[in-house]
Amino acid sequence: MATPLTTAEIIRHYRNEDVARVALEIASHPDRNFILQQIEGWQRLRHKLPAWTEEEELLYPPRLSAEQCSGQVAAEYKARVAADLPTGKRTFIDLTGGFGVDFYYIARHFENAAYVERQAGLTDIVAHNLTLLGLDNAHFFVGNAKNYLEGIKEKIDLIFLDPARRDTSGRKMAALNNCEPNVLSLLPLLKEKARFTMLKLSPMLDIAAACKSLHCVSDVHVVAEKGECKDLLLILSHEAQPLSISITAADSNFRPFRFTPEEEANCKPAYLEERMLEEIRYLYDPSPALLKASALKLPATRLGLMKLHPNTHLYASAACVSDFPGRTFRIVGHCGVSKGELRKAGCHAVHQAHLTTRGFPQSTATLRQQLRMSEGGSEYWFATTIASGAKRLFRCTKTEEE
């Protein structure tokens, strides 16, 4: 008779299988729920946390904690921000510990680190995992943020907060006063107990409104990954009122773009004129992080580009700019958008392209239907408005495909 598989062996055996099918196969196993949680957790996090999921003895949390935890790339970025803060790197506290990903990467830059989490079961899982991963300066506490803050006797170098952004029905919330814990109500305690506070907030949050509510924001980091805004990080400086706010639009594929709101407000970019249409060869589409950070004019003035229109956030140039924080395209043709102009430019013969509308009266879906064009292919079309108010269609290819 074959020896029955242990729980650990069952998890390894089935972890690449469909979880629903595994649930039926092990329906009578006494550790069924634990096994399914471990298989689903590994599947959900193997690409998000590749360095962690290589550890065979790692324990995975319930689904919600796995869904809400940071990915490795985003957590490493937060750790770099923390490492650059002008502190002694002695003490760090994460008041909303969760699955411990952000805590793990940030804590490695400090002498002593405290993890605080309301759920005892989740705290046990994280303590097991971080010990397994070699973090030896961590202390683990079960409790809520306010109570823990009130008990602190010394000034902390950095406090981290990633407040829950869902209501009791599971709906996503963005406003500061809708988060749990409520950052605004904790602000007096944070000012008293910390030199710096790092807040991880919803990318949907209005940056200017958040800075106005908090009063002590010194840095804003808009973090994008794979073309999508993932995190909005606000650094609160509690020891001196900052004179200006520094905003960094960061993407794993691009060099960070750092600026102040005053720089953006005061710059005067050049705009694309119709007489220059035959000279331009490259079109630039900014990263989502750049757009969220409201760096809309500065990319043009800093990089020597022309902005297409005050309200159209695309840029153009005659020579290629290699370090633009976004996508770069080579222009292979352009024309007006009337039927005659489209036919004259040969656009009617193209039946597949990636189509985008920016500052254009029609939606992408409506224009695609009008052009009888399907999504895909090697060309990228941008229907937009230039500074004169004229509507233009730019046909492009990706520069890396040349």
C-alpha positions as a Markdown table, in Angstrom:
| # | Residue | x | y | z |
|---|---|---|---|---|
| 1 | Met | 0.0 | 0.0 | 0.0 |
| 2 | Ala | 1.4 | 3.4 | -1.0 |
| 3 | Thr | 2.2 | 5.8 | 1.8 |
| 4 | Pro | -0.3 | 8.7 | 1.9 |
| 5 | Leu | 1.1 | 12.1 | 0.9 |
| 6 | Thr | 1.8 | 14.6 | 3.6 |
| 7 | Thr | 0.0 | 17.9 | 3.6 |
| 8 | Ala | 3.2 | 19.6 | 2.3 |
| 9 | Glu | 3.5 | 17.0 | -0.5 |
| 10 | Ile | -0.1 | 17.5 | -1.5 |
| 11 | Ile | 0.4 | 21.2 | -1.8 |
| 12 | Arg | 3.5 | 20.8 | -4.0 |
| 13 | His | 1.8 | 18.1 | -6.1 |
| 14 | Tyr | -1.3 | 20.1 | -6.9 |
| 15 | Arg | 0.0 | 23.7 | -6.9 |
| 16 | Asn | -0.1 | 24.1 | -10.7 |
| 17 | Glu | -3.6 | 22.6 | -10.9 |
| 18 | Asp | -7.0 | 24.3 | -11.0 |
| 19 | Val | -8.0 | 25.1 | -7.4 |
| 20 | Ala | -11.7 | 24.2 | -8.0 |
| 21 | Arg | -10.7 | 20.7 | -9.3 |
| 22 | Val | -8.3 | 20.2 | -6.4 |
| 23 | Ala | -11.0 | 21.1 | -4.0 |
| 24 | Leu | -13.1 | 18.2 | -5.3 |
| 25 | Glu | -10.2 | 15.7 | -5.3 |
| 26 | Ile | -9.3 | 16.4 | -1.6 |
| 27 | Ala | -12.8 | 17.0 | -0.4 |
| 28 | Ser | -12.5 | 14.7 | 2.6 |
| 29 | His | -8.9 | 15.7 | 3.6 |
| 30 | Pro | -8.8 | 17.1 | 7.2 |
| 31 | Asp | -6.4 | 19.9 | 6.0 |
| 32 | Arg | -8.5 | 20.7 | 2.9 |
| 33 | Asn | -9.0 | 24.5 | 3.6 |
| 34 | Phe | -5.3 | 25.0 | 4.5 |
| 35 | Ile | -4.2 | 23.2 | 1.4 |
| 36 | Leu | -6.4 | 25.1 | -0.9 |
| 37 | Gln | -5.3 | 28.4 | 0.7 |
| 38 | Gln | -1.7 | 27.5 | 0.1 |
| 39 | Ile | -2.2 | 26.5 | -3.5 |
| 40 | Glu | -4.2 | 29.5 | -4.4 |
| 41 | Gly | -1.8 | 31.8 | -2.6 |
| 42 | Trp | 1.2 | 30.4 | -4.4 |
| 43 | Gln | -0.6 | 30.7 | -7.8 |
| 44 | Arg | -1.7 | 34.3 | -7.1 |
| 45 | Leu | 1.8 | 35.5 | -5.9 |
| 46 | Arg | 4.3 | 33.5 | -7.9 |
| 47 | His | 4.8 | 36.3 | -10.4 |
| 48 | Lys | 4.0 | 39.1 | -8.0 |
| 49 | Leu | 6.6 | 38.0 | -5.4 |
| 50 | Pro | 9.0 | 35.7 | -7.3 |
| 51 | Ala | 11.8 | 35.9 | -4.6 |
| 52 | Trp | 9.3 | 34.8 | -1.9 |
| 53 | Thr | 7.5 | 32.0 | -3.7 |
| 54 | Glu | 10.8 | 30.2 | -4.3 |
| 55 | Glu | 10.8 | 29.3 | -0.6 |
| 56 | Glu | 9.1 | 25.9 | -0.2 |
| 57 | Glu | 8.1 | 26.5 | 3.4 |
| 58 | Leu | 6.5 | 29.9 | 2.9 |
| 59 | Leu | 3.0 | 30.2 | 4.2 |
| 60 | Tyr | 0.3 | 32.1 | 2.2 |
| 61 | Pro | -2.5 | 34.2 | 3.7 |
| 62 | Pro | -6.2 | 34.2 | 3.0 |
| 63 | Arg | -7.2 | 35.6 | -0.5 |
| 64 | Leu | -7.9 | 39.2 | 0.5 |
| 65 | Ser | -4.4 | 39.7 | 2.1 |
| 66 | Ala | -2.8 | 38.1 | -1.0 |
| 67 | Glu | -4.8 | 40.4 | -3.3 |
| 68 | Gln | -3.9 | 43.5 | -1.4 |
| 69 | Cys | -0.2 | 43.0 | -0.8 |
| 70 | Ser | 2.4 | 44.9 | -2.7 |
| 71 | Gly | 4.3 | 43.3 | -5.5 |
| 72 | Gln | 8.1 | 42.9 | -5.3 |
| 73 | Val | 8.9 | 45.7 | -7.7 |
| 74 | Ala | 6.7 | 48.2 | -5.9 |
| 75 | Ala | 7.9 | 47.2 | -2.5 |
| 76 | Glu | 11.6 | 47.5 | -3.6 |
| 77 | Tyr | 10.8 | 51.1 | -4.8 |
| 78 | Lys | 9.3 | 52.0 | -1.4 |
| 79 | Ala | 12.4 | 50.7 | 0.2 |
| 80 | Arg | 14.7 | 52.9 | -2.0 |
| 81 | Val | 12.5 | 55.9 | -1.0 |
| 82 | Ala | 12.8 | 55.0 | 2.7 |
| 83 | Ala | 16.6 | 54.6 | 2.3 |
| 84 | Asp | 17.0 | 58.0 | 0.8 |
| 85 | Leu | 15.2 | 59.8 | 3.7 |
| 86 | Pro | 17.6 | 61.9 | 5.9 |
| 87 | Thr | 17.2 | 59.8 | 9.1 |
| 88 | Gly | 19.5 | 57.8 | 11.2 |
| 89 | Lys | 17.9 | 54.6 | 9.8 |
| 90 | Arg | 17.5 | 53.4 | 13.4 |
| 91 | Thr | 13.8 | 52.7 | 13.9 |
| 92 | Phe | 10.9 | 51.8 | 11.6 |
| 93 | Ile | 7.3 | 50.9 | 12.3 |
| 94 | Asp | 4.7 | 49.5 | 9.9 |
| 95 | Leu | 1.3 | 50.2 | 11.5 |
| 96 | Thr | -0.7 | 48.3 | 8.9 |
| 97 | Gly | 1.5 | 45.2 | 8.5 |
| 98 | Gly | -0.7 | 43.0 | 6.2 |
| 99 | Phe | 1.2 | 40.2 | 4.5 |
| 100 | Gly | 4.4 | 42.1 | 5.3 |
| 101 | Val | 5.8 | 42.7 | 1.9 |
| 102 | Asp | 6.4 | 46.4 | 2.2 |
| 103 | Phe | 7.6 | 45.9 | 5.8 |
| 104 | Tyr | 10.2 | 43.3 | 4.8 |
| 105 | Tyr | 11.8 | 45.4 | 2.1 |
| 106 | Ile | 11.8 | 48.6 | 4.1 |
| 107 | Ala | 12.9 | 47.0 | 7.4 |
| 108 | Arg | 16.2 | 45.8 | 5.8 |
| 109 | His | 17.4 | 49.5 | 5.8 |
| 110 | Phe | 16.8 | 50.0 | 9.6 |
| 111 | Glu | 18.4 | 48.7 | 12.8 |
| 112 | Asn | 15.0 | 47.9 | 14.5 |
| 113 | Ala | 11.7 | 47.4 | 12.9 |
| 114 | Ala | 8.2 | 46.8 | 14.3 |
| 115 | Tyr | 5.3 | 45.1 | 12.5 |
| 116 | Val | 1.8 | 45.9 | 13.8 |
| 117 | Glu | -1.3 | 44.1 | 12.6 |
| 118 | Arg | -4.8 | 43.6 | 14.0 |
| 119 | Gln | -5.2 | 40.0 | 12.9 |
| 120 | Ala | -3.3 | 37.5 | 15.1 |
| 121 | Gly | -3.4 | 34.7 | 12.5 |
| 122 | Leu | -1.9 | 36.9 | 9.8 |
| 123 | Thr | 0.8 | 38.1 | 12.2 |
| 124 | Asp | 1.8 | 34.5 | 12.9 |
| 125 | Ile | 2.1 | 33.8 | 9.2 |
| 126 | Val | 4.2 | 36.9 | 8.5 |
| 127 | Ala | 6.5 | 36.2 | 11.5 |
| 128 | His | 7.1 | 32.7 | 10.2 |
| 129 | Asn | 7.8 | 33.9 | 6.6 |
| 130 | Leu | 10.1 | 36.8 | 7.4 |
| 131 | Thr | 12.2 | 34.6 | 9.7 |
| 132 | Leu | 12.4 | 32.1 | 6.9 |
| 133 | Leu | 13.5 | 35.0 | 4.5 |
| 134 | Gly | 16.3 | 36.0 | 6.9 |
| 135 | Leu | 14.9 | 39.2 | 8.4 |
| 136 | Asp | 16.4 | 39.3 | 11.9 |
| 137 | Asn | 15.6 | 42.8 | 13.2 |
| 138 | Ala | 11.8 | 42.6 | 13.3 |
| 139 | His | 9.4 | 42.6 | 16.2 |
| 140 | Phe | 5.8 | 41.5 | 15.7 |
| 141 | Phe | 2.8 | 43.0 | 17.5 |
| 142 | Val | -1.0 | 42.3 | 17.4 |
| 143 | Gly | -3.0 | 45.5 | 17.8 |
| 144 | Asn | -4.4 | 48.6 | 16.1 |
| 145 | Ala | -2.4 | 51.6 | 14.8 |
| 146 | Lys | -3.8 | 54.2 | 17.2 |
| 147 | Asn | -3.2 | 52.2 | 20.4 |
| 148 | Tyr | 0.3 | 51.3 | 19.3 |
| 149 | Leu | 1.1 | 54.9 | 18.4 |
| 150 | Glu | -0.1 | 56.1 | 21.8 |
| 151 | Gly | 2.3 | 53.7 | 23.6 |
| 152 | Ile | 5.5 | 54.9 | 21.8 |
| 153 | Lys | 7.9 | 56.7 | 24.1 |
| 154 | Glu | 10.6 | 57.8 | 21.6 |
| 155 | Lys | 10.7 | 59.5 | 18.3 |
| 156 | Ile | 10.6 | 57.0 | 15.4 |
| 157 | Asp | 12.6 | 57.6 | 12.2 |
| 158 | Leu | 9.9 | 56.3 | 9.8 |
| 159 | Ile | 6.3 | 55.2 | 10.2 |
| 160 | Phe | 4.6 | 53.4 | 7.3 |
| 161 | Leu | 0.8 | 53.3 | 6.8 |
| 162 | Asp | -1.1 | 51.5 | 4.1 |
| 163 | Pro | -4.7 | 52.1 | 5.3 |
| 164 | Ala | -7.5 | 49.8 | 4.1 |
| 165 | Arg | -9.4 | 51.4 | 1.2 |
| 166 | Arg | -12.5 | 49.3 | 1.1 |
| 167 | Asp | -15.8 | 49.8 | 3.0 |
| 168 | Thr | -17.8 | 47.1 | 4.8 |
| 169 | Ser | -19.3 | 46.0 | 1.5 |
| 170 | Gly | -15.9 | 45.5 | -0.2 |
| 171 | Arg | -16.2 | 48.6 | -2.4 |
| 172 | Lys | -13.0 | 50.5 | -3.1 |
| 173 | Met | -12.6 | 53.9 | -1.4 |
| 174 | Ala | -10.1 | 56.6 | -2.2 |
| 175 | Ala | -10.7 | 59.6 | 0.2 |
| 176 | Leu | -8.4 | 59.9 | 3.2 |
| 177 | Asn | -11.3 | 60.1 | 5.7 |
| 178 | Asn | -12.8 | 56.9 | 4.3 |
| 179 | Cys | -9.7 | 54.8 | 4.9 |
| 180 | Glu | -9.1 | 52.6 | 7.9 |
| 181 | Pro | -7.2 | 53.7 | 9.9 |
| 182 | Asn | -8.3 | 57.3 | 9.3 |
| 183 | Val | -5.0 | 59.1 | 8.5 |
| 184 | Leu | -6.4 | 62.5 | 9.1 |
| 185 | Ser | -7.5 | 61.6 | 12.7 |
| 186 | Leu | -4.1 | 60.0 | 13.3 |
| 187 | Leu | -2.1 | 63.0 | 12.0 |
| 188 | Pro | -1.5 | 64.7 | 15.4 |
| 189 | Leu | -0.1 | 61.5 | 16.8 |
| 190 | Leu | 2.1 | 60.9 | 13.7 |
| 191 | Lys | 3.5 | 64.4 | 14.0 |
| 192 | Glu | 4.3 | 63.8 | 17.6 |
| 193 | Lys | 5.8 | 60.3 | 17.3 |
| 194 | Ala | 7.6 | 60.2 | 13.9 |
| 195 | Arg | 10.3 | 62.2 | 12.0 |
| 196 | Phe | 8.8 | 60.9 | 8.7 |
| 197 | Thr | 5.6 | 59.1 | 7.7 |
| 198 | Met | 5.2 | 57.2 | 4.4 |
| 199 | Leu | 1.6 | 56.8 | 3.3 |
| 200 | Lys | 0.6 | 54.3 | 0.6 |
| 201 | Leu | -2.7 | 55.6 | -0.8 |
| 202 | Ser | -5.1 | 55.0 | -3.7 |
| 203 | Pro | -3.8 | 56.0 | -7.2 |
| 204 | Met | -7.3 | 57.5 | -7.7 |
| 205 | Leu | -6.7 | 60.1 | -4.9 |
| 206 | Asp | -6.5 | 63.7 | -5.9 |
| 207 | Ile | -2.9 | 64.6 | -5.1 |
| 208 | Ala | -3.4 | 68.4 | -4.6 |
| 209 | Ala | -6.4 | 67.8 | -2.4 |
| 210 | Ala | -4.5 | 65.2 | -0.3 |
| 211 | Cys | -1.5 | 67.5 | 0.1 |
| 212 | Lys | -3.8 | 70.4 | 1.2 |
| 213 | Ser | -5.5 | 68.2 | 3.8 |
| 214 | Leu | -2.3 | 66.8 | 5.3 |
| 215 | His | -0.3 | 70.1 | 5.4 |
| 216 | Cys | 3.1 | 68.5 | 5.9 |
| 217 | Val | 3.7 | 66.6 | 2.6 |
| 218 | Ser | 7.3 | 67.0 | 1.4 |
| 219 | Asp | 7.4 | 64.4 | -1.4 |
| 220 | Val | 4.9 | 62.6 | -3.6 |
| 221 | His | 5.8 | 59.5 | -5.6 |
| 222 | Val | 3.5 | 58.2 | -8.3 |
| 223 | Val | 4.6 | 54.7 | -9.0 |
| 224 | Ala | 3.6 | 52.9 | -12.3 |
| 225 | Glu | 4.3 | 49.4 | -13.4 |
| 226 | Lys | 3.5 | 47.8 | -16.8 |
| 227 | Gly | 1.6 | 50.8 | -17.9 |
| 228 | Glu | -0.6 | 51.1 | -14.9 |
| 229 | Cys | -0.5 | 53.4 | -11.8 |
| 230 | Lys | 0.0 | 51.0 | -8.8 |
| 231 | Asp | 0.9 | 53.2 | -5.8 |
| 232 | Leu | 0.6 | 56.8 | -4.6 |
| 233 | Leu | 3.2 | 57.4 | -1.9 |
| 234 | Leu | 3.1 | 60.6 | 0.2 |
| 235 | Ile | 6.1 | 61.4 | 2.5 |
| 236 | Leu | 5.1 | 63.5 | 5.5 |
| 237 | Ser | 7.9 | 65.5 | 7.1 |
| 238 | His | 7.0 | 66.2 | 10.7 |
| 239 | Glu | 10.1 | 68.2 | 11.9 |
| 240 | Ala | 10.0 | 71.2 | 9.5 |
| 241 | Gln | 7.3 | 72.7 | 7.2 |
| 242 | Pro | 8.6 | 72.0 | 3.7 |
| 243 | Leu | 8.8 | 75.0 | 1.4 |
| 244 | Ser | 7.7 | 73.1 | -1.7 |
| 245 | Ile | 6.5 | 69.6 | -2.6 |
| 246 | Ser | 8.6 | 67.4 | -4.8 |
| 247 | Ile | 6.8 | 65.0 | -7.1 |
| 248 | Thr | 8.4 | 61.9 | -8.7 |
| 249 | Ala | 6.7 | 60.0 | -11.5 |
| 250 | Ala | 8.4 | 56.6 | -11.4 |
| 251 | Asp | 7.9 | 53.6 | -13.7 |
| 252 | Ser | 9.9 | 50.4 | -13.7 |
| 253 | Asn | 10.7 | 51.0 | -17.3 |
| 254 | Phe | 11.7 | 54.6 | -17.2 |
| 255 | Arg | 14.1 | 57.0 | -15.3 |
| 256 | Pro | 12.2 | 58.8 | -12.5 |
| 257 | Phe | 10.9 | 62.3 | -13.5 |
| 258 | Arg | 11.2 | 64.6 | -10.5 |
| 259 | Phe | 9.7 | 68.1 | -10.3 |
| 260 | Thr | 7.8 | 70.6 | -8.2 |
| 261 | Pro | 4.3 | 71.9 | -8.9 |
| 262 | Glu | 5.7 | 75.4 | -9.2 |
| 263 | Glu | 8.0 | 74.2 | -12.1 |
| 264 | Glu | 5.1 | 72.7 | -13.9 |
| 265 | Ala | 2.9 | 75.8 | -13.4 |
| 266 | Asn | 5.5 | 78.2 | -14.6 |
| 267 | Cys | 7.0 | 76.5 | -17.6 |
| 268 | Lys | 6.1 | 77.6 | -21.2 |
| 269 | Pro | 6.4 | 74.7 | -23.7 |
| 270 | Ala | 6.6 | 75.1 | -27.5 |
| 271 | Tyr | 3.5 | 73.9 | -29.3 |
| 272 | Leu | 3.4 | 72.0 | -32.6 |
| 273 | Glu | 2.4 | 74.3 | -35.5 |
| 274 | Glu | 1.0 | 73.1 | -38.8 |
| 275 | Arg | 4.1 | 74.4 | -40.7 |
| 276 | Met | 6.2 | 71.9 | -38.6 |
| 277 | Leu | 4.2 | 68.8 | -39.4 |
| 278 | Glu | 6.5 | 67.8 | -42.2 |
| 279 | Glu | 9.6 | 68.1 | -39.9 |
| 280 | Ile | 8.5 | 65.9 | -37.0 |
| 281 | Arg | 9.5 | 62.3 | -37.0 |
| 282 | Tyr | 8.7 | 61.1 | -33.5 |
| 283 | Leu | 5.6 | 61.0 | -31.3 |
| 284 | Tyr | 5.7 | 60.5 | -27.5 |
| 285 | Asp | 3.0 | 59.1 | -25.3 |
| 286 | Pro | 3.7 | 59.8 | -21.6 |
| 287 | Ser | 3.7 | 57.2 | -18.9 |
| 288 | Pro | 0.5 | 56.9 | -16.7 |
| 289 | Ala | 2.6 | 58.0 | -13.7 |
| 290 | Leu | 3.6 | 61.2 | -15.5 |
| 291 | Leu | -0.1 | 62.0 | -16.3 |
| 292 | Lys | -1.2 | 61.2 | -12.7 |
| 293 | Ala | 1.5 | 63.4 | -11.3 |
| 294 | Ser | 0.3 | 66.2 | -13.6 |
| 295 | Ala | 3.6 | 66.7 | -15.3 |
| 296 | Leu | 2.0 | 67.8 | -18.5 |
| 297 | Lys | 4.2 | 70.7 | -19.8 |
| 298 | Leu | 7.6 | 70.0 | -18.2 |
| 299 | Pro | 8.4 | 67.0 | -20.4 |
| 300 | Ala | 8.4 | 69.3 | -23.4 |
| 301 | Thr | 10.6 | 72.0 | -21.9 |
| 302 | Arg | 13.1 | 69.6 | -20.2 |
| 303 | Leu | 13.5 | 67.3 | -23.2 |
| 304 | Gly | 13.2 | 69.8 | -26.0 |
| 305 | Leu | 9.9 | 68.5 | -27.4 |
| 306 | Met | 6.9 | 70.2 | -28.8 |
| 307 | Lys | 3.5 | 69.7 | -27.1 |
| 308 | Leu | 0.8 | 69.0 | -29.6 |
| 309 | His | -1.9 | 71.1 | -27.8 |
| 310 | Pro | -2.4 | 72.6 | -24.3 |
| 311 | Asn | -5.0 | 70.0 | -23.6 |
| 312 | Thr | -3.6 | 67.1 | -25.6 |
| 313 | His | -0.8 | 65.3 | -23.7 |
| 314 | Leu | 1.2 | 64.1 | -26.6 |
| 315 | Tyr | 4.6 | 65.4 | -27.7 |
| 316 | Ala | 6.6 | 65.4 | -30.9 |
| 317 | Ser | 10.2 | 66.1 | -32.2 |
| 318 | Ala | 12.3 | 65.9 | -35.3 |
| 319 | Ala | 15.1 | 63.9 | -33.6 |
| 320 | Cys | 14.6 | 61.0 | -31.3 |
| 321 | Val | 14.8 | 61.7 | -27.5 |
| 322 | Ser | 15.9 | 58.4 | -26.0 |
| 323 | Asp | 15.1 | 58.9 | -22.4 |
| 324 | Phe | 11.4 | 60.0 | -22.6 |
| 325 | Pro | 9.4 | 58.7 | -19.7 |
| 326 | Gly | 6.8 | 56.9 | -21.7 |
| 327 | Arg | 6.3 | 55.3 | -25.1 |
| 328 | Thr | 8.2 | 56.5 | -28.2 |
| 329 | Phe | 6.9 | 56.1 | -31.7 |
| 330 | Arg | 8.3 | 56.8 | -35.2 |
| 331 | Ile | 5.8 | 58.7 | -37.4 |
| 332 | Val | 5.4 | 57.1 | -40.8 |
| 333 | Gly | 2.6 | 59.4 | -42.0 |
| 334 | His | -0.1 | 61.9 | -41.0 |
| 335 | Cys | -3.2 | 63.4 | -42.5 |
| 336 | Gly | -6.5 | 65.1 | -41.7 |
| 337 | Val | -9.5 | 63.0 | -40.6 |
| 338 | Ser | -12.0 | 63.7 | -43.5 |
| 339 | Lys | -12.8 | 60.7 | -45.7 |
| 340 | Gly | -11.0 | 62.3 | -48.6 |
| 341 | Glu | -7.8 | 63.0 | -46.6 |
| 342 | Leu | -7.8 | 59.5 | -45.2 |
| 343 | Arg | -8.2 | 57.9 | -48.6 |
| 344 | Lys | -5.5 | 60.2 | -50.1 |
| 345 | Ala | -3.1 | 59.1 | -47.3 |
| 346 | Gly | -3.9 | 55.4 | -48.0 |
| 347 | Cys | -5.4 | 54.9 | -44.5 |
| 348 | His | -8.5 | 53.3 | -46.0 |
| 349 | Ala | -6.4 | 50.3 | -47.0 |
| 350 | Val | -5.2 | 49.6 | -43.4 |
| 351 | His | -7.7 | 47.3 | -41.6 |
| 352 | Gln | -5.8 | 46.7 | -38.4 |
| 353 | Ala | -4.0 | 49.0 | -36.0 |
| 354 | His | -3.7 | 50.1 | -32.4 |
| 355 | Leu | -5.9 | 53.2 | -32.3 |
| 356 | Thr | -5.9 | 55.9 | -29.6 |
| 357 | Thr | -7.8 | 59.2 | -29.4 |
| 358 | Arg | -6.4 | 62.1 | -27.4 |
| 359 | Gly | -8.1 | 65.5 | -27.3 |
| 360 | Phe | -10.3 | 64.3 | -30.2 |
| 361 | Pro | -14.1 | 64.8 | -30.5 |
| 362 | Gln | -14.8 | 61.1 | -31.2 |
| 363 | Ser | -14.2 | 58.2 | -28.8 |
| 364 | Thr | -11.7 | 55.4 | -29.9 |
| 365 | Ala | -14.6 | 53.0 | -30.3 |
| 366 | Thr | -16.6 | 55.3 | -32.5 |
| 367 | Leu | -13.6 | 56.2 | -34.7 |
| 368 | Arg | -12.6 | 52.6 | -35.0 |
| 369 | Gln | -16.0 | 51.7 | -36.2 |
| 370 | Gln | -16.0 | 54.6 | -38.7 |
| 371 | Leu | -12.6 | 53.5 | -40.0 |
| 372 | Arg | -13.7 | 49.8 | -40.1 |
| 373 | Met | -10.6 | 48.9 | -38.3 |
| 374 | Ser | -9.8 | 46.0 | -35.9 |
| 375 | Glu | -7.4 | 46.2 | -33.0 |
| 376 | Gly | -3.9 | 44.9 | -33.4 |
| 377 | Gly | -1.1 | 44.9 | -36.0 |
| 378 | Ser | 2.2 | 46.7 | -36.2 |
| 379 | Glu | 0.9 | 50.3 | -36.6 |
| 380 | Tyr | -0.1 | 52.7 | -33.8 |
| 381 | Trp | -2.6 | 55.4 | -34.8 |
| 382 | Phe | -3.2 | 58.6 | -32.8 |
| 383 | Ala | -6.2 | 60.7 | -33.6 |
| 384 | Thr | -5.7 | 64.1 | -31.9 |
| 385 | Thr | -5.8 | 67.9 | -32.0 |
| 386 | Ile | -2.8 | 70.1 | -32.6 |
| 387 | Ala | -2.3 | 73.7 | -31.4 |
| 388 | Ser | -4.1 | 75.3 | -34.3 |
| 389 | Gly | -7.2 | 73.3 | -33.5 |
| 390 | Ala | -6.8 | 71.1 | -36.5 |
| 391 | Lys | -7.7 | 67.4 | -36.2 |
| 392 | Arg | -4.9 | 65.1 | -37.3 |
| 393 | Leu | -4.3 | 61.4 | -37.5 |
| 394 | Phe | -0.7 | 60.2 | -36.9 |
| 395 | Arg | 0.4 | 56.8 | -38.2 |
| 396 | Cys | 3.3 | 55.4 | -36.2 |
| 397 | Thr | 5.4 | 52.3 | -35.5 |
| 398 | Lys | 7.2 | 51.5 | -32.2 |
| 399 | Thr | 10.8 | 52.6 | -32.3 |
| 400 | Glu | 12.1 | 49.4 | -30.8 |
| 401 | Glu | 10.8 | 47.5 | -33.7 |
| 402 | Glu | 13.1 | 49.2 | -36.2 |
